[in-house]
JSON list of C-alpha atoms in Angstrom, two decimals:
[
{"chain": "O", "resi": 1, "resn": "ALA", "atom": "CA", "xyz": [139.33, 22.45, -3.04]},
{"chain": "O", "resi": 2, "resn": "ALA", "atom": "CA", "xyz": [136.71, 20.77, -5.19]},
{"chain": "O", "resi": 3, "resn": "ALA", "atom": "CA", "xyz": [137.03, 17.06, -6.03]},
{"chain": "O", "resi": 4, "resn": "ALA", "atom": "CA", "xyz": [135.99, 15.45, -9.32]},
{"chain": "O", "resi": 5, "resn": "GLU", "atom": "CA", "xyz": [133.46, 12.61, -9.21]},
{"chain": "O", "resi": 6, "resn": "PRO", "atom": "CA", "xyz": [133.89, 9.68, -11.66]},
{"chain": "O", "resi": 7, "resn": "GLY", "atom": "CA", "xyz": [130.93, 11.02, -13.72]},
{"chain": "O", "resi": 8, "resn": "GLY", "atom": "CA", "xyz": [132.72, 14.32, -14.27]},
{"chain": "O", "resi": 9, "resn": "GLU", "atom": "CA", "xyz": [130.73, 16.28, -11.68]},
{"chain": "O", "resi": 10, "resn": "ILE", "atom": "CA", "xyz": [132.60, 18.56, -9.36]},
{"chain": "O", "resi": 11, "resn": "LEU", "atom": "CA", "xyz": [131.80, 18.14, -5.70]},
{"chain": "O", "resi": 12, "resn": "ARG", "atom": "CA", "xyz": [132.18, 21.13, -3.48]},
{"chain": "O", "resi": 13, "resn": "PRO", "atom": "CA", "xyz": [132.71, 20.72, 0.23]},
{"chain": "O", "resi": 14, "resn": "LEU", "atom": "CA", "xyz": [129.60, 21.47, 2.26]},
{"chain": "O", "resi": 15, "resn": "ARG", "atom": "CA", "xyz": [129.72, 24.41, 4.58]},
{"chain": "O", "resi": 16, "resn": "LYS", "atom": "CA", "xyz": [127.89, 24.05, 7.85]},
{"chain": "O", "resi": 17, "resn": "ARG", "atom": "CA", "xyz": [125.78, 27.10, 8.59]},
{"chain": "O", "resi": 18, "resn": "ALA", "atom": "CA", "xyz": [125.58, 27.25, 12.36]},
{"chain": "O", "resi": 19, "resn": "LEU", "atom": "CA", "xyz": [122.62, 29.03, 13.91]},
{"chain": "O", "resi": 20, "resn": "PRO", "atom": "CA", "xyz": [122.35, 29.56, 17.64]},
{"chain": "O", "resi": 21, "resn": "PRO", "atom": "CA", "xyz": [119.65, 27.47, 19.37]},
{"chain": "O", "resi": 22, "resn": "TRP", "atom": "CA", "xyz": [117.63, 30.61, 20.22]},
{"chain": "O", "resi": 23, "resn": "ASP", "atom": "CA", "xyz": [117.36, 31.67, 16.55]},
{"chain": "O", "resi": 24, "resn": "SER", "atom": "CA", "xyz": [113.79, 32.18, 15.32]},
{"chain": "O", "resi": 25, "resn": "PHE", "atom": "CA", "xyz": [114.41, 29.49, 12.67]},
{"chain": "O", "resi": 26, "resn": "PHE", "atom": "CA", "xyz": [113.87, 26.85, 15.38]},
{"chain": "O", "resi": 27, "resn": "ASP", "atom": "CA", "xyz": [110.73, 28.35, 17.02]},
{"chain": "O", "resi": 28, "resn": "GLU", "atom": "CA", "xyz": [108.12, 26.16, 15.30]},
{"chain": "O", "resi": 29, "resn": "GLY", "atom": "CA", "xyz": [110.08, 22.93, 15.85]},
{"chain": "O", "resi": 30, "resn": "SER", "atom": "CA", "xyz": [110.76, 23.82, 19.48]},
{"chain": "O", "resi": 31, "resn": "ALA", "atom": "CA", "xyz": [107.06, 24.49, 20.12]},
{"chain": "O", "resi": 32, "resn": "SER", "atom": "CA", "xyz": [106.10, 21.18, 18.50]},
{"chain": "O", "resi": 33, "resn": "ARG", "atom": "CA", "xyz": [108.71, 19.30, 20.55]},
{"chain": "O", "resi": 34, "resn": "GLU", "atom": "CA", "xyz": [107.45, 20.91, 23.76]},
{"chain": "O", "resi": 35, "resn": "VAL", "atom": "CA", "xyz": [103.87, 19.84, 23.01]},
{"chain": "O", "resi": 36, "resn": "LEU", "atom": "CA", "xyz": [105.04, 16.29, 22.36]},
{"chain": "O", "resi": 37, "resn": "TYR", "atom": "CA", "xyz": [106.98, 16.28, 25.63]},
{"chain": "O", "resi": 38, "resn": "LYS", "atom": "CA", "xyz": [103.94, 17.53, 27.57]},
{"chain": "O", "resi": 39, "resn": "LYS", "atom": "CA", "xyz": [101.74, 14.91, 25.93]},
{"chain": "O", "resi": 40, "resn": "GLY", "atom": "CA", "xyz": [104.23, 12.22, 26.95]},
{"chain": "O", "resi": 41, "resn": "ALA", "atom": "CA", "xyz": [105.01, 11.03, 23.43]},
{"chain": "O", "resi": 42, "resn": "ALA", "atom": "CA", "xyz": [107.72, 8.37, 23.46]},
{"chain": "O", "resi": 43, "resn": "SER", "atom": "CA", "xyz": [109.10, 9.39, 20.09]},
{"chain": "O", "resi": 44, "resn": "GLU", "atom": "CA", "xyz": [108.39, 12.21, 17.71]},
{"chain": "O", "resi": 45, "resn": "GLU", "atom": "CA", "xyz": [108.15, 9.78, 14.78]},
{"chain": "O", "resi": 46, "resn": "ALA", "atom": "CA", "xyz": [105.15, 8.05, 16.38]},
{"chain": "O", "resi": 47, "resn": "VAL", "atom": "CA", "xyz": [103.03, 11.21, 16.47]},
{"chain": "O", "resi": 48, "resn": "VAL", "atom": "CA", "xyz": [101.16, 12.39, 13.39]},
{"chain": "O", "resi": 49, "resn": "PHE", "atom": "CA", "xyz": [100.59, 16.14, 13.40]},
{"chain": "O", "resi": 50, "resn": "ALA", "atom": "CA", "xyz": [96.99, 17.14, 12.92]},
{"chain": "O", "resi": 51, "resn": "GLU", "atom": "CA", "xyz": [94.99, 20.34, 12.99]},
{"chain": "O", "resi": 52, "resn": "THR", "atom": "CA", "xyz": [93.46, 19.49, 16.39]},
{"chain": "O", "resi": 53, "resn": "ILE", "atom": "CA", "xyz": [95.43, 18.38, 19.42]},
{"chain": "O", "resi": 54, "resn": "VAL", "atom": "CA", "xyz": [93.86, 16.14, 22.08]},
{"chain": "O", "resi": 55, "resn": "CYS", "atom": "CA", "xyz": [95.28, 16.88, 25.52]},
{"chain": "O", "resi": 56, "resn": "GLY", "atom": "CA", "xyz": [95.44, 13.48, 27.23]},
{"chain": "O", "resi": 57, "resn": "VAL", "atom": "CA", "xyz": [97.18, 14.73, 30.42]},
{"chain": "O", "resi": 58, "resn": "ASP", "atom": "CA", "xyz": [95.73, 12.91, 33.46]},
{"chain": "O", "resi": 59, "resn": "GLY", "atom": "CA", "xyz": [92.78, 11.66, 31.41]},
{"chain": "O", "resi": 60, "resn": "CYS", "atom": "CA", "xyz": [91.90, 15.08, 29.99]},
{"chain": "O", "resi": 61, "resn": "LYS", "atom": "CA", "xyz": [90.19, 14.76, 26.62]},
{"chain": "O", "resi": 62, "resn": "ALA", "atom": "CA", "xyz": [90.18, 18.44, 25.58]},
{"chain": "O", "resi": 63, "resn": "GLU", "atom": "CA", "xyz": [90.44, 18.96, 21.81]},
{"chain": "O", "resi": 64, "resn": "LEU", "atom": "CA", "xyz": [92.36, 22.10, 20.92]},
{"chain": "O", "resi": 65, "resn": "ALA", "atom": "CA", "xyz": [93.01, 23.86, 17.64]},
{"chain": "O", "resi": 66, "resn": "GLY", "atom": "CA", "xyz": [96.78, 24.20, 17.43]},
{"chain": "O", "resi": 67, "resn": "ILE", "atom": "CA", "xyz": [99.85, 24.47, 19.59]},
{"chain": "O", "resi": 68, "resn": "ALA", "atom": "CA", "xyz": [99.08, 27.90, 21.06]},
{"chain": "O", "resi": 69, "resn": "ALA", "atom": "CA", "xyz": [95.62, 26.75, 22.23]},
{"chain": "O", "resi": 70, "resn": "TYR", "atom": "CA", "xyz": [97.16, 23.61, 23.74]},
{"chain": "O", "resi": 71, "resn": "GLU", "atom": "CA", "xyz": [99.81, 25.57, 25.62]},
{"chain": "O", "resi": 72, "resn": "GLU", "atom": "CA", "xyz": [97.17, 27.96, 26.99]},
{"chain": "O", "resi": 73, "resn": "HIS", "atom": "CA", "xyz": [94.97, 25.03, 28.05]},
{"chain": "O", "resi": 74, "resn": "TYR", "atom": "CA", "xyz": [97.91, 23.24, 29.68]},
{"chain": "O", "resi": 75, "resn": "ALA", "atom": "CA", "xyz": [98.92, 26.35, 31.65]},
{"chain": "O", "resi": 76, "resn": "CYS", "atom": "CA", "xyz": [95.32, 26.97, 32.81]},
{"chain": "O", "resi": 77, "resn": "ALA", "atom": "CA", "xyz": [94.20, 23.41, 33.55]},
{"chain": "O", "resi": 78, "resn": "HIS", "atom": "CA", "xyz": [97.26, 21.35, 34.47]},
{"chain": "O", "resi": 79, "resn": "VAL", "atom": "CA", "xyz": [99.77, 23.55, 36.29]},
{"chain": "O", "resi": 80, "resn": "ASN", "atom": "CA", "xyz": [98.45, 24.96, 39.60]},
{"chain": "O", "resi": 81, "resn": "ILE", "atom": "CA", "xyz": [96.48, 22.00, 40.98]},
{"chain": "O", "resi": 82, "resn": "CYS", "atom": "CA", "xyz": [95.90, 21.36, 44.67]},
{"chain": "O", "resi": 83, "resn": "SER", "atom": "CA", "xyz": [97.18, 17.90, 45.52]},
{"chain": "O", "resi": 84, "resn": "GLU", "atom": "CA", "xyz": [94.57, 17.51, 48.29]},
{"chain": "O", "resi": 85, "resn": "CYS", "atom": "CA", "xyz": [91.29, 18.44, 46.57]},
{"chain": "O", "resi": 86, "resn": "ARG", "atom": "CA", "xyz": [92.41, 18.62, 42.88]},
{"chain": "O", "resi": 87, "resn": "ARG", "atom": "CA", "xyz": [91.12, 22.22, 42.56]},
{"chain": "O", "resi": 88, "resn": "VAL", "atom": "CA", "xyz": [92.76, 24.23, 39.76]},
{"chain": "O", "resi": 89, "resn": "LEU", "atom": "CA", "xyz": [93.88, 27.74, 40.70]},
{"chain": "O", "resi": 90, "resn": "PRO", "atom": "CA", "xyz": [95.03, 30.50, 38.34]},
{"chain": "O", "resi": 91, "resn": "SER", "atom": "CA", "xyz": [98.46, 31.14, 39.91]},
{"chain": "O", "resi": 92, "resn": "CYS", "atom": "CA", "xyz": [101.08, 29.61, 42.16]},
{"chain": "O", "resi": 93, "resn": "ARG", "atom": "CA", "xyz": [100.50, 32.32, 44.77]},
{"chain": "O", "resi": 94, "resn": "LEU", "atom": "CA", "xyz": [96.76, 31.57, 44.95]},
{"chain": "O", "resi": 95, "resn": "LEU", "atom": "CA", "xyz": [97.50, 27.85, 45.15]},
{"chain": "O", "resi": 96, "resn": "GLY", "atom": "CA", "xyz": [99.75, 28.48, 48.17]},
{"chain": "O", "resi": 97, "resn": "MET", "atom": "CA", "xyz": [97.08, 30.60, 49.84]},
{"chain": "O", "resi": 98, "resn": "HIS", "atom": "CA", "xyz": [94.43, 27.94, 49.13]},
{"chain": "O", "resi": 99, "resn": "VAL", "atom": "CA", "xyz": [96.55, 25.20, 50.70]},
{"chain": "O", "resi": 100, "resn": "GLN", "atom": "CA", "xyz": [97.21, 27.31, 53.80]},
{"chain": "O", "resi": 101, "resn": "GLU", "atom": "CA", "xyz": [93.56, 28.30, 54.27]},
{"chain": "O", "resi": 102, "resn": "ALA", "atom": "CA", "xyz": [91.82, 25.09, 53.31]},
{"chain": "O", "resi": 103, "resn": "HIS", "atom": "CA", "xyz": [94.19, 22.27, 54.19]},
{"chain": "O", "resi": 104, "resn": "ASP", "atom": "CA", "xyz": [96.63, 23.40, 56.93]},
{"chain": "O", "resi": 105, "resn": "SER", "atom": "CA", "xyz": [95.63, 22.15, 60.35]},
{"chain": "O", "resi": 106, "resn": "PHE", "atom": "CA", "xyz": [97.01, 25.19, 62.24]}
]
């Protein structure tokens, strides 16, 4: 039921429209949050969104045009890294083969 405000306005109860977390409505915000997490941002309020994104992971200074370019850069340059020689490999399988061939003492 609607309630009357002292000024004569009628207030209607708000209905909460629940969307599931996987709904496409949240895609842009989820992508932005993921970039902030990867960049190590302490709080989302502290980051000002700009057209270019500077990587900053392990001293990387790559400047990228948008979230998609950043995600591609992150996947290519910061995921499959040899802990011994710091070489970047294109896949987890190739990283495992590299470690076995180059760094195993057997």
